[in-house]
Amino acid sequence: MTGRPDDGTDPRLADALRRALARSAAEVQPAGDGLTKIRMRTAAARRQRWLVPLAATTAAVVVGGGVAWAAGSLGDRDEAPFAGPPTTSSSATPPTSSPTATATAGTTEVTVLPIPSATVPVYYLGDQPSETGIPFYKVFREFRRLPAVDVSDRAERVRIAVTEMLANEPLDDDYFGPWPQSAVVLDTSVDPDSRVVTVDFTGLEWTGVRAPDGRLVPEIGEAVVQQLVYTATAAASKITAEDEFSAAGLRLLVDGEPVDEVLGVDTSELLVRDPMGSQAIIWITDPELGETVDEPFAVQLVANLFEGGPATWELSQDGTLVADGLTSMGEGGKWFPYEFTIDENLEPGTYELLVFDAGGRGERDLAPYDTKTFTVG
């Protein structure tokens, strides 16, 4: 899609993982009272990428002491009503927990613990139809569980989210990431008073990097910069259900210095989200790509529908329409959570769900849309 590697060993995330382990090991102190049991909260079964099993199997070794790590969950900013990772219905495949392995070497007890991790939002670009036939791009969100030293450290969360945005392809093949393979995050910070997130890059070399439609990335510069703004500000904001912190915007540095322009976009001032220009009109948040569900199951989406909706949904198997209907009604002029239930006595198998809103343009081929492929058990 963008020429970035799809194998399982990106050097930037490997380096981030090594640094996380080194910093964690430095913080371990012997307690002398046995090892604290760990209970890692996990999301419902999702499609896994290389980093997830790596994070589950890479471990810290604690000898004769104890340490407890908890996985955090991260929500998005308030102006986009997505408070936390998508809620999974009880009919979805239940999560599985990574075991904690304990071994005895002589008289010394050695326990291998999963490294700490954080669930962070990462944004990618997806194309939407236009009257000219040349697609335009909007930002869509995915959630990732990634290694983190301190899940309450906003700057750390920004670093791992932006590094993931650079290093790996999205889970959904309908989305893409246009940032160059050469790009590396040098540093991140979050000012608690101004609420400004700063990300410092090196290696922003865009020559030859293209969008899926063949256009050079500078031609879609605004969308590319907004992808970064959404990812970084979401990672810094509302890191717990009680957290009211909302990032105000992003400062972009290159090699430690401010830059006036990136991809034709003015970056000399604070970069803020542009929902009306850049945020996906519709995206399906549950079920997620590759998930297994049992009927009946709820479909959840966030959308800014024409006059509040409803939108149309269609469920297909092997290209054949098997069910369709309308979403719930919402509020016009704003992004709003929508939901509907599918209970069609479906045969087990793989299905594709399409949700689109033809209300504004009146033409299906020009309607904003999103799709998800999942399995009915």
XYZ file of C-alpha atoms in Angstrom, residues 33-216:
184
model
C 7.675 -10.357 50.585
C 7.083 -12.581 47.568
C 5.850 -11.649 44.138
C 2.743 -9.580 43.607
C 0.211 -11.310 41.430
C -0.564 -9.544 38.212
C -3.960 -9.283 36.623
C -3.695 -7.731 33.177
C -6.899 -6.334 31.820
C -7.307 -7.312 28.203
C -9.674 -6.153 25.502
C -12.089 -8.590 23.865
C -10.567 -10.840 21.236
C -9.237 -8.706 18.415
C -7.144 -9.372 15.371
C -3.538 -9.579 16.606
C -0.421 -8.139 15.020
C 3.220 -8.999 15.577
C 3.713 -6.563 18.437
C 1.025 -8.111 20.635
C 2.566 -11.572 20.946
C 5.947 -9.921 21.251
C 4.687 -7.832 24.167
C 3.118 -10.889 25.784
C 6.253 -13.019 25.574
C 8.980 -10.440 26.155
C 9.365 -10.244 29.914
C 11.041 -8.726 32.927
C 12.703 -11.162 35.337
C 12.219 -10.390 39.035
C 14.385 -12.252 41.578
C 13.401 -12.379 45.259
C 11.193 -9.293 45.079
C 7.906 -8.020 43.752
C 6.524 -5.589 41.207
C 2.999 -4.929 39.963
C 2.125 -3.474 36.569
C -1.368 -2.583 35.408
C -2.537 -2.047 31.858
C -4.248 1.264 31.288
C -7.048 2.071 28.920
C -7.216 5.223 26.923
C -10.108 7.173 25.612
C -10.228 9.842 22.965
C -10.821 13.559 23.342
C -14.161 14.963 24.372
C -14.987 16.755 21.118
C -15.080 13.392 19.386
C -17.424 11.295 21.573
C -15.360 8.134 21.785
C -14.660 7.622 25.492
C -12.263 4.714 25.511
C -11.821 1.578 23.473
C -14.987 0.259 21.854
C -17.292 -1.639 24.177
C -17.620 -5.243 23.131
C -20.965 -6.998 23.494
C -21.166 -10.029 25.757
C -21.707 -12.246 22.742
C -18.225 -11.567 21.402
C -15.421 -14.069 21.836
C -14.060 -13.645 25.390
C -10.495 -12.472 25.947
C -7.707 -14.730 27.016
C -5.123 -13.728 29.587
C -1.402 -14.233 29.229
C -0.155 -16.669 31.888
C 2.553 -15.765 34.355
C 5.344 -18.338 34.280
C 7.193 -19.240 37.485
C 10.353 -21.343 37.659
C 12.768 -22.312 40.409
C 16.511 -22.231 39.793
C 18.260 -23.738 42.819
C 16.991 -21.780 45.813
C 16.100 -18.636 43.864
C 12.562 -18.120 42.637
C 12.383 -16.559 39.180
C 9.093 -15.215 37.877
C 8.613 -14.028 34.310
C 6.036 -11.265 33.996
C 4.470 -9.694 30.907
C 5.858 -6.241 30.235
C 3.503 -3.353 31.071
C 1.274 -2.221 28.231
C -1.138 0.547 27.350
C -4.128 0.658 25.026
C -3.719 3.671 22.770
C -5.636 5.106 19.815
C -3.822 5.282 16.490
C -5.299 7.068 13.486
C -4.937 6.158 9.825
C -6.300 7.535 6.561
C -9.155 6.066 4.581
C -10.430 7.211 1.210
C -13.919 8.552 0.604
C -15.664 9.096 -2.756
C -15.865 12.459 -4.496
C -17.619 13.909 -7.528
C -14.295 14.286 -9.351
C -13.498 10.595 -9.046
C -10.329 11.422 -7.104
C -10.813 10.242 -3.523
C -10.262 12.480 -0.561
C -8.952 11.203 2.750
C -10.333 11.198 6.286
C -8.862 9.976 9.568
C -10.127 6.716 11.089
C -9.143 5.337 14.495
C -7.927 1.925 15.626
C -6.957 0.839 19.143
C -3.641 -0.898 19.841
C -2.211 -2.513 22.966
C 1.469 -1.563 23.049
C 4.373 -1.826 25.511
C 4.709 1.139 27.858
C 6.945 1.902 30.812
C 4.434 4.074 32.652
C 0.851 3.893 31.457
C 0.051 7.135 33.290
C 2.834 9.091 31.534
C 1.166 11.162 28.808
C 4.390 11.770 26.891
C 5.162 8.043 26.933
C 1.717 7.264 25.545
C 2.207 9.819 22.776
C 5.579 8.295 21.923
C 4.300 4.728 21.617
C 1.165 5.770 19.694
C 3.040 7.898 17.153
C 5.768 5.253 16.800
C 3.084 2.669 16.036
C 1.508 5.051 13.512
C 4.868 5.299 11.743
C 5.950 1.684 11.998
C 2.979 -0.535 11.211
C 0.181 -0.812 8.717
C -3.399 -0.446 9.996
C -5.354 -3.563 10.871
C -8.081 -2.612 8.394
C -6.946 -2.946 4.784
C -9.273 -0.086 3.813
C -7.006 2.328 5.714
C -3.396 3.281 5.093
C -0.521 5.122 6.703
C 1.417 7.517 4.434
C 4.328 8.443 6.697
C 7.805 7.603 5.359
C 9.653 4.560 6.622
C 12.608 6.817 7.446
C 10.643 8.832 10.050
C 11.628 8.332 13.703
C 10.272 9.913 16.900
C 13.124 11.611 18.755
C 11.177 12.964 21.720
C 7.690 13.742 23.009
C 6.343 15.968 25.750
C 3.004 17.148 27.117
C 2.784 20.485 28.930
C 0.247 20.154 31.776
C -0.507 23.885 31.845
C -0.838 24.771 28.157
C -2.018 21.216 27.312
C 0.232 21.313 24.233
C 1.691 18.067 22.914
C 5.127 18.269 21.271
C 6.502 15.606 18.945
C 10.059 15.842 17.635
C 10.888 13.872 14.470
C 13.893 13.063 12.399
C 14.018 11.497 8.955
C 10.939 13.137 7.437
C 11.883 12.276 3.861
C 8.790 12.210 1.660
C 10.377 11.653 -1.752
C 8.554 8.910 -3.623
C 6.016 8.180 -0.869
C 2.586 7.787 -2.463
C -1.031 7.348 -1.467
C -2.873 4.219 -2.689
C -4.366 6.199 -5.593
C -0.857 7.020 -6.845
C -0.716 10.621 -5.729
C 2.454 11.780 -4.040
